[in-house]
């Protein structure tokens, strides 16, 4: 009888955890990027590690797509990029595996804006001193 109760209890707990989506993990390390969504106006982003024979082009690359870029907002993107790069470096580069933090912004309408993309590269070791 004890085995039956134990089996039913295990099945109940298993069913409970499978039916309700419970997250035991902490905060996603990339969640802070959502805080910049209103300022940048992006629809999606992707992160990738870039390997290159040129050390200036390798590192962690974050590409934001469909951004709200115009001639007035271009100046703001440098300051926003630095803030994002500092947070990326603190959250994801704890073991110094990325030499650079590369941020790329692709505008919504490339032909209208006359801009193909904005690209900022930050040396990770210099971001640590902030």
Tab-separated table of C-alpha atoms in Angstrom:
chain	number	residue	atom	x	y	z
A	1	UNK	CA	0.000	0.000	0.000
A	2	UNK	CA	2.889	2.377	0.791
A	3	UNK	CA	4.386	1.696	-2.640
A	4	UNK	CA	1.093	2.502	-4.334
A	5	UNK	CA	0.782	5.794	-2.443
A	6	UNK	CA	4.396	6.669	-3.273
A	7	UNK	CA	3.886	5.864	-6.965
A	8	UNK	CA	0.699	7.935	-7.085
A	9	UNK	CA	2.422	10.803	-5.324
A	10	UNK	CA	5.328	10.726	-7.803
A	11	UNK	CA	2.906	10.598	-10.741
A	12	UNK	CA	0.889	13.486	-9.312
A	13	UNK	CA	3.975	15.635	-8.783
A	14	UNK	CA	5.267	14.737	-12.256
A	15	UNK	CA	1.912	15.607	-13.799
A	16	UNK	CA	1.817	18.871	-11.862
A	17	UNK	CA	5.240	19.975	-13.133
A	18	UNK	CA	4.529	18.903	-16.711
A	19	UNK	CA	1.097	20.532	-16.845
A	20	UNK	CA	2.090	23.852	-15.291
A	21	UNK	CA	5.129	25.514	-16.749
A	22	UNK	CA	7.299	26.211	-13.737
A	23	UNK	CA	10.673	27.799	-14.222
A	24	UNK	CA	13.270	26.933	-11.620
A	25	UNK	CA	15.966	28.803	-13.488
A	26	UNK	CA	16.821	32.349	-12.667
A	27	UNK	CA	16.648	35.371	-14.865
A	28	UNK	CA	17.874	34.880	-18.421
A	29	UNK	CA	21.183	36.666	-18.881
A	30	UNK	CA	19.888	38.388	-22.020
A	31	UNK	CA	16.666	39.736	-20.448
A	32	UNK	CA	18.183	43.191	-19.998
A	33	UNK	CA	18.183	43.655	-23.790
A	34	UNK	CA	14.397	43.996	-23.635
A	35	UNK	CA	14.901	47.171	-21.579
A	36	UNK	CA	16.358	48.833	-24.692
A	37	UNK	CA	13.541	47.796	-27.037
A	38	UNK	CA	11.721	51.121	-26.805
A	39	UNK	CA	14.872	53.183	-27.380
A	40	UNK	CA	16.090	51.127	-30.336
A	41	UNK	CA	12.718	50.104	-31.720
A	42	UNK	CA	13.907	46.659	-32.846
A	43	UNK	CA	11.621	43.729	-33.609
A	44	UNK	CA	14.120	40.913	-33.014
A	45	UNK	CA	17.733	40.268	-32.159
A	46	UNK	CA	20.187	37.429	-32.501
A	47	UNK	CA	23.436	36.754	-30.733
A	48	UNK	CA	26.337	34.837	-32.210
A	49	UNK	CA	29.993	34.241	-31.559
A	50	UNK	CA	32.235	35.390	-34.397
A	51	UNK	CA	35.574	33.738	-35.105
A	52	UNK	CA	38.004	35.550	-37.384
A	53	UNK	CA	41.653	35.621	-38.360
A	54	UNK	CA	41.500	39.357	-37.654
A	55	UNK	CA	41.287	39.773	-33.849
A	56	UNK	CA	39.441	43.092	-34.265
A	57	UNK	CA	36.495	41.305	-35.920
A	58	UNK	CA	35.997	38.421	-33.499
A	59	UNK	CA	33.862	38.298	-30.387
A	60	UNK	CA	30.218	38.345	-29.378
A	61	UNK	CA	27.986	39.875	-32.044
A	62	UNK	CA	24.458	41.027	-31.274
A	63	UNK	CA	22.360	42.011	-34.301
A	64	UNK	CA	19.151	43.996	-33.867
A	65	UNK	CA	16.742	43.894	-36.822
A	66	UNK	CA	14.044	46.306	-37.959
A	67	UNK	CA	15.410	49.177	-35.831
A	68	UNK	CA	14.009	52.700	-35.844
A	69	UNK	CA	17.037	54.498	-37.246
A	70	UNK	CA	16.934	57.951	-38.783
A	71	UNK	CA	19.394	60.800	-39.063
A	72	UNK	CA	18.202	62.284	-35.750
A	73	UNK	CA	18.515	59.095	-33.710
A	74	UNK	CA	21.912	57.977	-35.042
A	75	UNK	CA	23.760	60.001	-32.402
A	76	UNK	CA	21.831	58.288	-29.594
A	77	UNK	CA	22.793	54.825	-30.816
A	78	UNK	CA	26.439	55.260	-29.768
A	79	UNK	CA	25.531	55.935	-26.118
A	80	UNK	CA	22.907	53.177	-26.112
A	81	UNK	CA	25.417	50.784	-27.671
A	82	UNK	CA	27.998	51.481	-25.005
A	83	UNK	CA	25.448	50.812	-22.253
A	84	UNK	CA	24.380	47.535	-23.901
A	85	UNK	CA	28.008	46.491	-24.424
A	86	UNK	CA	28.852	47.115	-20.765
A	87	UNK	CA	25.897	44.992	-19.621
A	88	UNK	CA	26.681	42.235	-22.137
A	89	UNK	CA	30.264	42.170	-20.942
A	90	UNK	CA	29.187	41.939	-17.291
A	91	UNK	CA	26.544	39.242	-17.906
A	92	UNK	CA	28.051	37.041	-20.608
A	93	UNK	CA	31.780	37.654	-20.643
A	94	UNK	CA	32.614	36.686	-17.074
A	95	UNK	CA	35.400	34.352	-18.191
A	96	UNK	CA	36.757	36.783	-20.813
A	97	UNK	CA	35.987	34.408	-23.674
A	98	UNK	CA	34.936	37.280	-25.965
A	99	UNK	CA	37.581	39.749	-27.081
A	100	UNK	CA	35.078	42.226	-28.537
A	101	UNK	CA	31.416	43.082	-28.165
A	102	UNK	CA	29.974	43.884	-31.599
A	103	UNK	CA	26.557	45.526	-31.905
A	104	UNK	CA	24.842	45.791	-35.282
A	105	UNK	CA	21.617	47.691	-35.954
A	106	UNK	CA	19.690	47.073	-39.164
A	107	UNK	CA	17.035	49.698	-40.021
A	108	UNK	CA	13.409	48.941	-40.874
A	109	UNK	CA	13.611	50.408	-44.353
A	110	UNK	CA	17.179	50.496	-45.617
A	111	UNK	CA	16.304	52.384	-48.792
A	112	UNK	CA	14.392	55.178	-47.019
A	113	UNK	CA	16.970	55.754	-44.302
A	114	UNK	CA	19.899	55.493	-46.699
A	115	UNK	CA	21.633	53.397	-44.038
A	116	UNK	CA	22.429	49.705	-44.469
A	117	UNK	CA	23.406	49.205	-40.855
A	118	UNK	CA	25.072	50.789	-37.862
A	119	UNK	CA	27.921	48.793	-36.357
A	120	UNK	CA	29.771	49.452	-33.110
A	121	UNK	CA	32.683	47.389	-31.828
A	122	UNK	CA	33.833	47.620	-28.213
A	123	UNK	CA	36.960	45.987	-26.817
A	124	UNK	CA	35.751	43.882	-23.893
A	125	UNK	CA	38.782	44.527	-21.685
A	126	UNK	CA	38.138	48.283	-21.884
A	127	UNK	CA	34.500	47.838	-20.819
A	128	UNK	CA	35.556	46.285	-17.506
A	129	UNK	CA	36.823	49.590	-16.134
A	130	UNK	CA	33.369	51.210	-15.952
